[in-house]
């Protein structure tokens, strides 16, 4: 495997010195890029794009050709795991993801099998291997999964949800059923991420996009506990390097200390927290990733640069910061503005790494 040419993303996650602050963007491959829309049209639909290793590789590399990003992220989706468990994922135009067979009863949950990642999810592993080969060691490849709680919200609700009525009813009326589901998901995700690592993912991130919908106590019982189980089961070294693990709970700003206790390497932050405060709270335990509001990309390049400057200043001197957006880049973001964002981070951060 080619020697890694730019490893500042991995180094920052492990709190090793870097020359400038590394940056990548959540959902950096996606609809805001015209070349993504063209490749997706070629593939037919979103899942066909995910299942085709060459096209998934192509869209993974597209943002790297435009911007000086310090990491690539596997092009796939968190919902591939429930799909492999037999739920039948499909995308309804304009409505987001849906499942043909939601798992909203204990009987349905009991029947769920844990997918073999090299079999039912073999297309993801093929994409990882293809992307690693084509990256030629330029930057590291990030693998990812959804958190058990976040995957369970889609599985029980049957798709995207705002109020989480069904899963919250299950959580309080039938907690044993939900725990059985979350436990199966934690095992499935552990196998899935370890297979991504074996296939070549050089760091992994767990997206807990809906953890912020939980109460203070329920977050620990229904989300964090299962992310802990995954962290405990992950392969942490491969190819002679450490494989850093990042946990991202959107809306999880109140729980950073508890998240840092899991033994992960880094926490993703949304834009509701001040990154300097977050740094003081977690101390030396973990690195931080984030946290500009993606909507700032609607502003002028000058305004974007000011926002980047203030986040860098808030984090302050030294390593342990991976710059990112606090959530995915918007579909209508201007690629030129994304370019200005990435450029300003490398230009403005050198002063913090002397
Ligand atoms: C909750 C969640 C999902 N998927 C994901 C999350 C966690 C992150 C988050 O909180 O946003 C994660 C994800 N989804 C996708 C990636 C690819 C890698 C990257 O970041 O570039 C990643 C990391 C591609 C995608 N996944 C999806 C798209 C859009 C598909 C398309 O129409 O081309 C992409 C590029 C589809 C998807 N997948 C999901 C939704 C809600 C949707 C519809 C979104 C929309 O319509 O805007 C579930």
Short mmCIF file of C-alpha atoms and ligand atoms in Angstrom, two decimals:
data_model
loop_
_atom_site.label_atom_id
_atom_site.label_comp_id
_atom_site.label_asym_id
_atom_site.label_seq_id
_atom_site.Cartn_x
_atom_site.Cartn_y
_atom_site.Cartn_z
CA UNK A 1 0.00 0.00 0.00
CA UNK A 2 1.33 3.46 -0.94
CA UNK A 3 2.93 5.53 1.83
CA UNK A 4 0.58 8.28 3.05
CA UNK A 5 1.71 11.64 1.61
CA UNK A 6 -0.55 13.91 3.66
CA UNK A 7 -1.28 12.53 7.13
CA UNK A 8 -2.16 15.75 8.96
CA UNK A 9 -5.79 14.65 9.42
CA UNK A 10 -4.69 11.47 11.23
CA UNK A 11 -2.02 13.34 13.17
CA UNK A 12 -4.45 16.00 14.41
CA UNK A 13 -6.92 13.34 15.56
CA UNK A 14 -4.11 11.74 17.58
CA UNK A 15 -2.94 15.14 18.89
CA UNK A 16 0.41 14.94 17.15
CA UNK A 17 1.94 18.18 15.80
CA UNK A 18 0.80 19.43 12.37
CA UNK A 19 1.92 22.28 10.08
CA UNK A 20 -1.60 23.62 9.48
CA UNK A 21 -5.08 22.61 10.69
CA UNK A 22 -6.47 19.81 8.49
CA UNK A 23 -9.93 20.13 6.96
CA UNK A 24 -12.60 18.02 5.29
CA UNK A 25 -16.33 18.67 4.88
CA UNK A 26 -19.17 16.48 6.05
CA UNK A 27 -21.03 15.29 2.90
CA UNK A 28 -18.21 16.67 0.76
CA UNK A 29 -19.30 14.36 -2.09
CA UNK A 30 -22.84 15.31 -2.94
CA UNK A 31 -25.45 17.25 -4.79
CA UNK A 32 -23.84 20.70 -4.44
CA UNK A 33 -21.26 19.49 -7.02
CA UNK A 34 -22.44 19.41 -10.67
CA UNK A 35 -20.03 16.53 -11.38
CA UNK A 36 -21.72 14.51 -8.59
CA UNK A 37 -25.14 15.12 -10.14
CA UNK A 38 -23.78 13.93 -13.50
CA UNK A 39 -22.30 10.71 -12.08
CA UNK A 40 -25.45 10.03 -10.11
CA UNK A 41 -27.54 10.44 -13.27
CA UNK A 42 -25.20 7.95 -14.96
CA UNK A 43 -25.71 5.47 -12.09
CA UNK A 44 -29.49 5.86 -12.20
CA UNK A 45 -30.25 6.26 -8.51
CA UNK A 46 -28.44 6.80 -5.24
CA UNK A 47 -28.18 3.15 -4.14
CA UNK A 48 -26.93 2.07 -7.58
CA UNK A 49 -24.21 4.67 -7.17
CA UNK A 50 -23.30 3.22 -3.75
CA UNK A 51 -23.27 -0.33 -5.15
CA UNK A 52 -20.95 0.48 -8.06
CA UNK A 53 -17.37 0.57 -6.70
CA UNK A 54 -15.96 2.53 -9.65
CA UNK A 55 -18.67 5.20 -9.54
CA UNK A 56 -18.59 5.39 -5.72
CA UNK A 57 -14.83 5.89 -6.02
CA UNK A 58 -15.33 8.56 -8.67
CA UNK A 59 -17.68 10.65 -6.50
CA UNK A 60 -15.43 10.19 -3.46
CA UNK A 61 -12.55 11.72 -5.42
CA UNK A 62 -14.51 14.57 -7.04
CA UNK A 63 -14.27 17.05 -4.14
CA UNK A 64 -10.55 16.24 -3.76
CA UNK A 65 -9.91 17.33 -7.34
CA UNK A 66 -11.48 20.72 -6.61
CA UNK A 67 -10.28 21.47 -3.09
CA UNK A 68 -7.17 20.79 -1.01
CA UNK A 69 -8.98 18.53 1.42
CA UNK A 70 -6.95 16.58 3.97
CA UNK A 71 -9.15 13.47 3.97
CA UNK A 72 -11.46 11.51 1.71
CA UNK A 73 -14.66 9.95 3.04
CA UNK A 74 -16.09 6.73 1.68
CA UNK A 75 -19.09 7.38 -0.52
CA UNK A 76 -21.91 5.30 0.92
CA UNK A 77 -24.71 5.83 3.42
CA UNK A 78 -25.42 4.98 7.04
CA UNK A 79 -28.61 3.16 5.98
CA UNK A 80 -26.74 0.40 4.13
CA UNK A 81 -26.64 -1.57 7.41
CA UNK A 82 -30.42 -1.73 8.01
CA UNK A 83 -30.83 -2.42 4.29
CA UNK A 84 -28.49 -5.42 4.66
CA UNK A 85 -30.58 -6.53 7.66
CA UNK A 86 -33.47 -6.95 5.23
CA UNK A 87 -35.50 -3.73 5.64
CA UNK A 88 -35.55 -2.80 1.96
CA UNK A 89 -34.12 0.73 1.68
CA UNK A 90 -35.46 3.00 -1.02
CA UNK A 91 -35.43 6.72 -1.71
CA UNK A 92 -38.66 8.52 -2.55
CA UNK A 93 -37.96 11.64 -4.62
CA UNK A 94 -37.98 14.67 -2.33
CA UNK A 95 -38.83 12.59 0.75
CA UNK A 96 -35.51 11.11 1.75
CA UNK A 97 -34.88 7.51 2.77
CA UNK A 98 -37.66 4.98 3.49
CA UNK A 99 -37.87 1.31 4.42
CA UNK A 100 -40.28 -1.21 2.90
CA UNK A 101 -40.25 -3.32 6.09
CA UNK A 102 -39.80 -1.16 9.23
CA UNK A 103 -38.92 -2.96 12.49
CA UNK A 104 -41.49 -1.48 14.83
CA UNK A 105 -42.46 -4.64 16.76
CA UNK A 106 -40.52 -6.98 19.04
CA UNK A 107 -41.24 -9.88 16.66
CA UNK A 108 -39.67 -8.02 13.76
CA UNK A 109 -36.66 -7.15 15.93
CA UNK A 110 -36.23 -10.77 17.08
CA UNK A 111 -36.02 -11.89 13.46
CA UNK A 112 -33.26 -9.44 12.49
CA UNK A 113 -29.97 -11.08 11.60
CA UNK A 114 -26.53 -9.48 11.93
CA UNK A 115 -25.16 -8.96 8.41
CA UNK A 116 -21.85 -10.42 7.32
CA UNK A 117 -20.05 -7.32 6.04
CA UNK A 118 -18.03 -9.10 3.33
CA UNK A 119 -21.19 -10.74 2.06
CA UNK A 120 -24.33 -8.56 2.27
CA UNK A 121 -22.22 -5.39 2.47
CA UNK A 122 -19.47 -6.59 0.15
CA UNK A 123 -20.18 -3.69 -2.22
CA UNK A 124 -19.12 -1.24 0.50
CA UNK A 125 -15.87 -3.13 1.09
CA UNK A 126 -15.22 -3.17 -2.66
CA UNK A 127 -15.71 0.60 -2.71
CA UNK A 128 -13.25 1.01 0.18
CA UNK A 129 -10.61 -1.11 -1.60
CA UNK A 130 -11.13 0.70 -4.91
CA UNK A 131 -10.94 4.15 -3.29
CA UNK A 132 -7.78 3.26 -1.37
CA UNK A 133 -6.13 2.09 -4.57
CA UNK A 134 -7.13 5.22 -6.49
CA UNK A 135 -6.19 7.62 -3.69
CA UNK A 136 -2.58 6.48 -4.17
CA UNK A 137 -1.71 7.57 -0.65
CA UNK A 138 -2.57 11.26 -1.24
CA UNK A 139 -4.79 11.58 1.87
CA UNK A 140 -6.33 9.13 4.34
CA UNK A 141 -9.72 7.50 3.80
CA UNK A 142 -12.44 7.85 6.43
CA UNK A 143 -14.89 4.98 6.90
CA UNK A 144 -18.16 5.49 8.74
CA UNK A 145 -21.38 4.13 10.13
CA UNK A 146 -24.48 5.43 11.83
CA UNK A 147 -24.81 5.01 15.59
CA UNK A 148 -27.19 2.28 16.77
CA UNK A 149 -29.67 4.88 18.07
CA UNK A 150 -29.65 6.88 14.82
CA UNK A 151 -30.05 3.75 12.67
CA UNK A 152 -32.85 2.56 14.97
CA UNK A 153 -34.78 5.81 14.46
CA UNK A 154 -34.97 5.14 10.70
CA UNK A 155 -35.73 1.43 11.22
CA UNK A 156 -38.57 1.93 13.70
CA UNK A 157 -40.06 5.06 12.11
CA UNK A 158 -39.74 3.58 8.60
CA UNK A 159 -37.80 6.62 7.35
CA UNK A 160 -36.87 10.16 8.36
CA UNK A 161 -38.75 11.62 11.28
CA UNK A 162 -39.09 14.92 13.11
CA UNK A 163 -40.86 13.91 16.31
CA UNK A 164 -39.62 10.30 16.65
CA UNK A 165 -43.07 9.22 17.89
CA UNK A 166 -42.78 5.48 17.29
CA UNK A 167 -39.28 4.99 18.61
CA UNK A 168 -39.90 7.14 21.68
CA UNK A 169 -43.04 5.19 22.40
CA UNK A 170 -41.00 1.99 22.16
CA UNK A 171 -38.26 3.50 24.33
CA UNK A 172 -40.64 4.24 27.21
CA UNK A 173 -43.34 1.56 26.73
CA UNK A 174 -41.21 -1.37 25.54
CA UNK A 175 -37.61 -0.61 26.47
CA UNK A 176 -36.50 -4.27 26.25
CA UNK A 177 -37.49 -4.39 22.58
CA UNK A 178 -35.48 -1.27 21.80
CA UNK A 179 -32.48 -2.55 23.75
CA UNK A 180 -32.57 -5.77 21.73
CA UNK A 181 -32.56 -3.74 18.52
CA UNK A 182 -29.74 -1.45 19.68
CA UNK A 183 -27.66 -4.41 20.80
CA UNK A 184 -28.01 -6.12 17.42
CA UNK A 185 -27.12 -2.84 15.73
CA UNK A 186 -24.04 -2.35 17.92
CA UNK A 187 -22.81 -5.83 16.93
CA UNK A 188 -23.61 -5.21 13.27
CA UNK A 189 -21.85 -1.82 13.25
CA UNK A 190 -18.77 -3.21 15.03
CA UNK A 191 -18.38 -5.93 12.39
CA UNK A 192 -19.12 -3.44 9.60
CA UNK A 193 -16.55 -0.87 10.76
CA UNK A 194 -13.91 -3.52 11.44
CA UNK A 195 -14.45 -4.83 7.90
CA UNK A 196 -14.06 -1.28 6.54
CA UNK A 197 -10.80 -0.96 8.50
CA UNK A 198 -9.56 -4.33 7.19
CA UNK A 199 -10.47 -3.19 3.66
CA UNK A 200 -8.44 0.02 4.10
CA UNK A 201 -10.35 2.70 6.02
CA UNK A 202 -7.69 4.66 7.96
CA UNK A 203 -10.04 6.23 10.49
CA UNK A 204 -13.71 5.73 11.29
CA UNK A 205 -16.49 8.07 12.29
CA UNK A 206 -19.82 7.23 13.94
CA UNK A 207 -22.68 9.54 13.00
CA UNK A 208 -25.18 9.90 15.82
CA UNK A 209 -27.28 12.39 13.90
CA UNK A 210 -30.34 12.07 16.15
CA UNK A 211 -28.78 11.57 19.60
CA UNK A 212 -29.71 15.19 20.33
CA UNK A 213 -33.40 14.22 20.37
CA UNK A 214 -32.89 12.26 23.60
CA UNK A 215 -33.22 13.37 27.21
CA UNK A 216 -30.12 13.68 29.36
CA UNK A 217 -30.63 10.24 30.91
CA UNK A 218 -31.95 8.53 27.77
CA UNK A 219 -28.91 9.67 25.78
CA UNK A 220 -26.66 7.62 28.05
CA UNK A 221 -28.94 4.60 28.14
CA UNK A 222 -30.02 4.41 24.49
CA UNK A 223 -27.26 6.06 22.48
CA UNK A 224 -23.94 6.46 24.28
CA UNK A 225 -23.99 2.98 25.83
CA UNK A 226 -24.12 1.37 22.39
CA UNK A 227 -21.48 3.65 20.90
CA UNK A 228 -19.32 2.62 23.86
CA UNK A 229 -19.88 -1.03 22.94
CA UNK A 230 -18.71 -0.29 19.39
CA UNK A 231 -15.63 1.68 20.52
CA UNK A 232 -14.69 -1.26 22.77
CA UNK A 233 -14.94 -3.69 19.85
CA UNK A 234 -13.09 -1.77 17.14
CA UNK A 235 -9.73 -2.64 15.61
CA UNK A 236 -7.60 0.32 16.64
CA UNK A 237 -4.44 -0.45 14.63
CA UNK A 238 -3.93 -1.44 11.04
CA UNK A 239 -1.11 -1.16 8.46
CA UNK A 240 1.25 -0.15 11.28
CA UNK A 241 -0.79 2.94 12.25
CA UNK A 242 -3.42 3.84 14.76
CA UNK A 243 -6.97 4.00 13.37
CA UNK A 244 -8.62 6.98 15.11
CA UNK A 245 -12.30 6.82 16.04
CA UNK A 246 -14.52 9.93 15.99
CA UNK A 247 -17.95 10.14 17.65
CA UNK A 248 -20.38 12.79 16.47
CA UNK A 249 -23.66 13.34 18.28
CA UNK A 250 -25.52 16.18 16.59
CA UNK A 251 -26.99 18.27 19.40
CA UNK A 252 -24.69 16.49 21.87
CA UNK A 253 -22.91 19.60 23.16
CA UNK A 254 -24.07 18.99 26.73
CA UNK A 255 -22.56 15.50 26.83
CA UNK A 256 -19.03 16.00 25.55
CA UNK A 257 -17.36 14.91 28.80
CA UNK A 258 -19.32 11.64 28.83
CA UNK A 259 -18.55 11.03 25.16
CA UNK A 260 -14.84 11.66 25.74
CA UNK A 261 -14.91 8.98 28.49
CA UNK A 262 -15.68 6.25 25.94
CA UNK A 263 -12.06 6.02 24.87
CA UNK A 264 -12.69 7.38 21.37
CA UNK A 265 -10.01 9.63 19.86
CA UNK A 266 -12.09 12.59 18.76
CA UNK A 267 -15.50 14.23 19.03
CA UNK A 268 -17.35 15.91 16.21
CA UNK A 269 -19.02 19.18 17.20
CA UNK A 270 -22.04 20.85 15.67
CA UNK A 271 -22.15 24.66 15.55
CA UNK A 272 -24.06 25.16 18.81
CA UNK A 273 -20.94 24.92 20.97
CA UNK A 274 -17.94 27.19 21.23
CA UNK A 275 -14.96 25.04 20.26
CA UNK A 276 -12.69 26.76 22.81
CA UNK A 277 -15.14 25.90 25.62
CA UNK A 278 -15.38 22.34 24.32
CA UNK A 279 -11.59 22.10 24.37
CA UNK A 280 -11.42 23.25 27.97
CA UNK A 281 -14.12 20.76 28.94
CA UNK A 282 -12.56 17.67 27.36
CA UNK A 283 -8.97 18.63 28.16
CA UNK A 284 -6.36 16.28 26.72
CA UNK A 285 -8.72 13.34 26.38
CA UNK A 286 -9.83 13.77 22.77
CA UNK A 287 -9.29 15.83 19.65
CA UNK A 288 -12.15 17.96 18.28
CA UNK A 289 -13.64 18.15 14.81
CA UNK A 290 -15.80 21.02 13.65
CA UNK A 291 -17.64 23.23 13.79
CA UNK A 292 -18.73 25.96 11.35
CA UNK A 293 -22.45 26.26 10.61
CA UNK A 294 -22.76 25.00 7.01
CA UNK A 295 -25.12 27.92 6.31
CA UNK A 296 -22.15 30.29 6.59
CA UNK A 297 -21.20 29.01 3.12
CA UNK A 298 -24.12 31.09 1.79
CA UNK A 299 -22.21 34.23 2.85
CA UNK A 300 -19.43 35.94 0.88
CA UNK A 301 -15.93 34.42 0.82
CA UNK A 302 -14.79 37.32 3.08
CA UNK A 303 -17.46 36.54 5.66
CA UNK A 304 -16.60 32.81 5.47
CA UNK A 305 -12.96 33.68 6.10
CA UNK A 306 -13.90 35.75 9.18
CA UNK A 307 -15.92 32.85 10.58
CA UNK A 308 -13.02 30.44 9.99
CA UNK A 309 -10.66 32.91 11.71
CA UNK A 310 -12.86 33.12 14.79
CA UNK A 311 -13.22 29.35 15.13
CA UNK A 312 -9.45 28.91 14.77
CA UNK A 313 -8.86 31.64 17.37
CA UNK A 314 -11.34 30.05 19.74
CA UNK A 315 -9.60 26.65 19.50
CA UNK A 316 -6.25 28.39 19.94
CA UNK A 317 -2.69 27.11 19.71
CA UNK A 318 -1.57 23.59 18.98
CA UNK A 319 -2.84 20.39 17.49
CA UNK A 320 -6.01 18.38 18.16
CA UNK A 321 -8.35 20.26 15.81
CA UNK A 322 -9.73 18.97 12.53
CA UNK A 323 -11.68 21.74 10.85
CA UNK A 324 -15.09 20.78 9.49
CA UNK A 325 -18.65 21.96 9.14
CA UNK A 326 -20.95 21.31 12.08
CA UNK A 327 -23.14 19.16 9.82
CA UNK A 328 -23.37 18.24 6.14
CA UNK A 329 -22.78 20.81 3.40
CA UNK A 330 -26.07 22.05 1.99
CA UNK A 331 -27.29 20.98 -1.42
CA UNK A 332 -27.43 24.60 -2.59
CA UNK A 333 -23.99 25.65 -1.33
CA UNK A 334 -21.79 27.30 -3.97
CA UNK A 335 -18.72 25.11 -4.68
CA UNK A 336 -16.63 28.29 -5.02
CA UNK A 337 -17.51 29.21 -1.46
CA UNK A 338 -16.59 25.72 -0.27
CA UNK A 339 -13.23 26.27 -1.98
CA UNK A 340 -12.76 29.60 -0.18
CA UNK A 341 -13.60 27.87 3.11
CA UNK A 342 -10.97 25.12 2.65
CA UNK A 343 -8.31 27.56 1.46
CA UNK A 344 -8.81 29.96 4.35
CA UNK A 345 -8.28 27.20 6.91
CA UNK A 346 -4.85 26.28 5.59
CA UNK A 347 -3.85 29.95 5.20
CA UNK A 348 -5.08 31.20 8.56
CA UNK A 349 -4.10 28.24 10.75
CA UNK A 350 -0.32 28.12 10.22
CA UNK A 351 0.13 30.76 12.97
CA UNK A 352 -1.35 28.36 15.54
CA UNK A 353 1.15 25.59 14.79
CA UNK A 354 4.57 27.26 15.27
C1 LIG B 1 -28.54 10.72 8.75
C2 LIG B 1 -27.59 10.29 7.68
C3 LIG B 1 -27.94 9.66 6.45
N1 LIG B 1 -26.76 9.43 5.76
C4 LIG B 1 -25.69 9.90 6.48
C5 LIG B 1 -26.19 10.40 7.70
C6 LIG B 1 -25.33 10.91 8.84
C7 LIG B 1 -24.86 12.29 8.61
C8 LIG B 1 -25.89 13.33 8.77
O1 LIG B 1 -26.39 13.52 9.90
O2 LIG B 1 -26.19 14.00 7.77
C9 LIG B 1 -24.26 9.82 6.16
C10 LIG B 1 -23.81 9.99 4.77
N2 LIG B 1 -24.57 10.01 3.62
C11 LIG B 1 -23.75 10.18 2.54
C12 LIG B 1 -22.42 10.22 2.99
C13 LIG B 1 -21.28 10.22 1.98
C14 LIG B 1 -19.99 10.70 2.21
C15 LIG B 1 -19.78 12.20 2.29
O3 LIG B 1 -19.88 12.75 3.41
O4 LIG B 1 -19.43 12.81 1.28
C16 LIG B 1 -22.45 10.14 4.38
C17 LIG B 1 -21.30 10.21 5.37
C18 LIG B 1 -24.16 10.26 1.13
C19 LIG B 1 -25.55 10.62 0.83
N3 LIG B 1 -26.67 10.09 1.37
C20 LIG B 1 -27.78 10.62 0.77
C21 LIG B 1 -27.35 11.54 -0.22
C22 LIG B 1 -28.25 12.32 -1.17
C23 LIG B 1 -28.61 11.34 -2.21
C24 LIG B 1 -28.85 11.94 -3.53
O5 LIG B 1 -29.99 12.35 -3.76
O6 LIG B 1 -27.89 11.95 -4.35
C25 LIG B 1 -25.95 11.54 -0.21
C26 LIG B 1 -25.01 12.30 -1.11
C27 LIG B 1 -29.17 10.20 1.06
C28 LIG B 1 -29.58 10.26 2.48
N4 LIG B 1 -29.08 9.47 3.50
C29 LIG B 1 -29.64 9.84 4.70
C30 LIG B 1 -30.56 10.87 4.45
C31 LIG B 1 -31.40 11.56 5.51
C32 LIG B 1 -30.53 11.11 3.06
C33 LIG B 1 -31.37 12.07 2.27
C34 LIG B 1 -30.66 13.38 2.38
C35 LIG B 1 -31.16 14.38 1.43
O7 LIG B 1 -32.01 14.08 0.58
O8 LIG B 1 -30.64 15.49 1.55
C36 LIG B 1 -29.30 9.25 5.99
#
